[in-house]
Amino acid sequence: MSAIFKRFPSYRNGKVTLHDIEENLKTLCPEVQHLENLKASVGLARRESDFDQIDIETFKRVFGFHFSSDDEDTKKRYQSRLDDMLDRF
């Protein structure tokens, strides 16, 4: 995931903008999965971000779900965080 993170056009000083991730994730990583949940992932990351930018650790934690379909724990954590976020609205 680190290699993908560094390929984003907005990568500077160890951070990437969320807009760049939303626009370019599928282009930079065609094997990415669960794109129907990408906006929710961006929303979760935005809550944890500084000035709409995230570092690699936040990227791994929030967007890891899109890269590992076999990891059930990640799916459960992501789903519970998504449910929490949707409950607040």
PDB file of C-alpha atoms in Angstrom:
ATOM      1  CA  MET A   1       0.000   0.000   0.000  1.00  0.00           C
ATOM      2  CA  SER A   2       2.932   2.337   0.581  1.00  0.00           C
ATOM      3  CA  ALA A   3       3.910   2.175  -3.085  1.00  0.00           C
ATOM      4  CA  ILE A   4       0.376   3.057  -4.181  1.00  0.00           C
ATOM      5  CA  PHE A   5       0.205   5.884  -1.639  1.00  0.00           C
ATOM      6  CA  LYS A   6       3.388   7.472  -2.992  1.00  0.00           C
ATOM      7  CA  ARG A   7       2.102   7.353  -6.593  1.00  0.00           C
ATOM      8  CA  PHE A   8      -0.744   9.801  -5.977  1.00  0.00           C
ATOM      9  CA  PRO A   9      -0.087  13.120  -7.782  1.00  0.00           C
ATOM     10  CA  SER A  10      -0.693  15.150  -4.606  1.00  0.00           C
ATOM     11  CA  TYR A  11       1.866  13.189  -2.547  1.00  0.00           C
ATOM     12  CA  ARG A  12       3.981  15.737  -0.647  1.00  0.00           C
ATOM     13  CA  ASN A  13       5.763  15.453   2.691  1.00  0.00           C
ATOM     14  CA  GLY A  14       4.243  12.059   3.416  1.00  0.00           C
ATOM     15  CA  LYS A  15       0.633  13.135   2.867  1.00  0.00           C
ATOM     16  CA  VAL A  16      -1.971  12.879   0.103  1.00  0.00           C
ATOM     17  CA  THR A  17      -5.165  14.887  -0.374  1.00  0.00           C
ATOM     18  CA  LEU A  18      -8.465  13.079  -0.017  1.00  0.00           C
ATOM     19  CA  HIS A  19      -9.730  14.562  -3.276  1.00  0.00           C
ATOM     20  CA  ASP A  20      -6.770  12.973  -5.063  1.00  0.00           C
ATOM     21  CA  ILE A  21      -7.547   9.583  -3.515  1.00  0.00           C
ATOM     22  CA  GLU A  22     -11.193   9.841  -4.509  1.00  0.00           C
ATOM     23  CA  GLU A  23     -10.341  10.830  -8.084  1.00  0.00           C
ATOM     24  CA  ASN A  24      -7.345   8.567  -8.765  1.00  0.00           C
ATOM     25  CA  LEU A  25      -7.564   5.427  -6.622  1.00  0.00           C
ATOM     26  CA  LYS A  26      -9.096   3.273  -9.347  1.00  0.00           C
ATOM     27  CA  THR A  27      -6.642   4.571 -11.960  1.00  0.00           C
ATOM     28  CA  LEU A  28      -3.562   3.978  -9.815  1.00  0.00           C
ATOM     29  CA  CYS A  29      -4.738   0.628  -8.511  1.00  0.00           C
ATOM     30  CA  PRO A  30      -7.155  -1.131 -10.905  1.00  0.00           C
ATOM     31  CA  GLU A  31      -7.496  -4.138  -8.590  1.00  0.00           C
ATOM     32  CA  VAL A  32      -9.038  -2.029  -5.824  1.00  0.00           C
ATOM     33  CA  GLN A  33     -12.324  -3.455  -4.547  1.00  0.00           C
ATOM     34  CA  HIS A  34     -15.545  -2.239  -2.960  1.00  0.00           C
ATOM     35  CA  LEU A  35     -15.619   1.014  -4.920  1.00  0.00           C
ATOM     36  CA  GLU A  36     -19.266   1.446  -4.000  1.00  0.00           C
ATOM     37  CA  ASN A  37     -17.992   2.309  -0.497  1.00  0.00           C
ATOM     38  CA  LEU A  38     -15.239   4.694  -1.591  1.00  0.00           C
ATOM     39  CA  LYS A  39     -17.179   7.841  -0.693  1.00  0.00           C
ATOM     40  CA  ALA A  40     -17.836   6.456   2.787  1.00  0.00           C
ATOM     41  CA  SER A  41     -14.126   5.730   3.205  1.00  0.00           C
ATOM     42  CA  VAL A  42     -13.264   9.266   2.141  1.00  0.00           C
ATOM     43  CA  GLY A  43     -15.800  10.562   4.663  1.00  0.00           C
ATOM     44  CA  LEU A  44     -14.228   8.510   7.450  1.00  0.00           C
ATOM     45  CA  ALA A  45     -10.763   9.704   6.471  1.00  0.00           C
ATOM     46  CA  ARG A  46     -11.944  13.315   6.309  1.00  0.00           C
ATOM     47  CA  ARG A  47     -12.984  13.141   9.963  1.00  0.00           C
ATOM     48  CA  GLU A  48      -9.453  12.037  10.893  1.00  0.00           C
ATOM     49  CA  SER A  49      -7.571  14.324   8.515  1.00  0.00           C
ATOM     50  CA  ASP A  50      -5.579  17.516   8.850  1.00  0.00           C
ATOM     51  CA  PHE A  51      -6.624  20.046   6.210  1.00  0.00           C
ATOM     52  CA  ASP A  52      -8.079  17.329   3.973  1.00  0.00           C
ATOM     53  CA  GLN A  53      -4.764  15.439   3.831  1.00  0.00           C
ATOM     54  CA  ILE A  54      -3.931  12.045   5.307  1.00  0.00           C
ATOM     55  CA  ASP A  55      -0.713  10.202   6.059  1.00  0.00           C
ATOM     56  CA  ILE A  56       0.144   6.606   5.197  1.00  0.00           C
ATOM     57  CA  GLU A  57      -1.062   5.188   8.525  1.00  0.00           C
ATOM     58  CA  THR A  58      -4.504   6.742   8.147  1.00  0.00           C
ATOM     59  CA  PHE A  59      -4.580   5.577   4.523  1.00  0.00           C
ATOM     60  CA  LYS A  60      -3.844   1.989   5.572  1.00  0.00           C
ATOM     61  CA  ARG A  61      -6.383   2.056   8.391  1.00  0.00           C
ATOM     62  CA  VAL A  62      -9.251   3.620   6.429  1.00  0.00           C
ATOM     63  CA  PHE A  63      -8.678   2.398   2.869  1.00  0.00           C
ATOM     64  CA  GLY A  64      -7.218  -1.046   3.663  1.00  0.00           C
ATOM     65  CA  PHE A  65     -10.719  -2.448   3.280  1.00  0.00           C
ATOM     66  CA  HIS A  66     -10.567  -1.726  -0.454  1.00  0.00           C
ATOM     67  CA  PHE A  67      -7.408  -3.784  -0.892  1.00  0.00           C
ATOM     68  CA  SER A  68      -8.077  -6.922   1.169  1.00  0.00           C
ATOM     69  CA  SER A  69     -11.315  -8.728   0.485  1.00  0.00           C
ATOM     70  CA  ASP A  70     -10.187 -11.808   2.422  1.00  0.00           C
ATOM     71  CA  ASP A  71      -9.680 -10.065   5.750  1.00  0.00           C
ATOM     72  CA  GLU A  72     -12.956 -10.508   7.633  1.00  0.00           C
ATOM     73  CA  ASP A  73     -11.775  -8.467  10.628  1.00  0.00           C
ATOM     74  CA  THR A  74     -11.145  -5.483   8.390  1.00  0.00           C
ATOM     75  CA  LYS A  75     -14.588  -5.857   6.859  1.00  0.00           C
ATOM     76  CA  LYS A  76     -16.233  -6.010  10.278  1.00  0.00           C
ATOM     77  CA  ARG A  77     -14.307  -2.988  11.577  1.00  0.00           C
ATOM     78  CA  TYR A  78     -15.088  -1.009   8.452  1.00  0.00           C
ATOM     79  CA  GLN A  79     -18.765  -1.929   8.556  1.00  0.00           C
ATOM     80  CA  SER A  80     -19.110  -0.976  12.221  1.00  0.00           C
ATOM     81  CA  ARG A  81     -17.394   2.375  11.607  1.00  0.00           C
ATOM     82  CA  LEU A  82     -19.616   2.981   8.591  1.00  0.00           C
ATOM     83  CA  ASP A  83     -22.700   2.092  10.632  1.00  0.00           C
ATOM     84  CA  ASP A  84     -21.597   4.493  13.388  1.00  0.00           C
ATOM     85  CA  MET A  85     -21.084   7.259  10.859  1.00  0.00           C
ATOM     86  CA  LEU A  86     -24.481   6.677   9.234  1.00  0.00           C
ATOM     87  CA  ASP A  87     -26.206   6.590  12.633  1.00  0.00           C
ATOM     88  CA  ARG A  88     -24.926  10.103  13.335  1.00  0.00           C
ATOM     89  CA  PHE A  89     -26.667  11.495  10.260  1.00  0.00           C
TER      90      PHE A  89
END
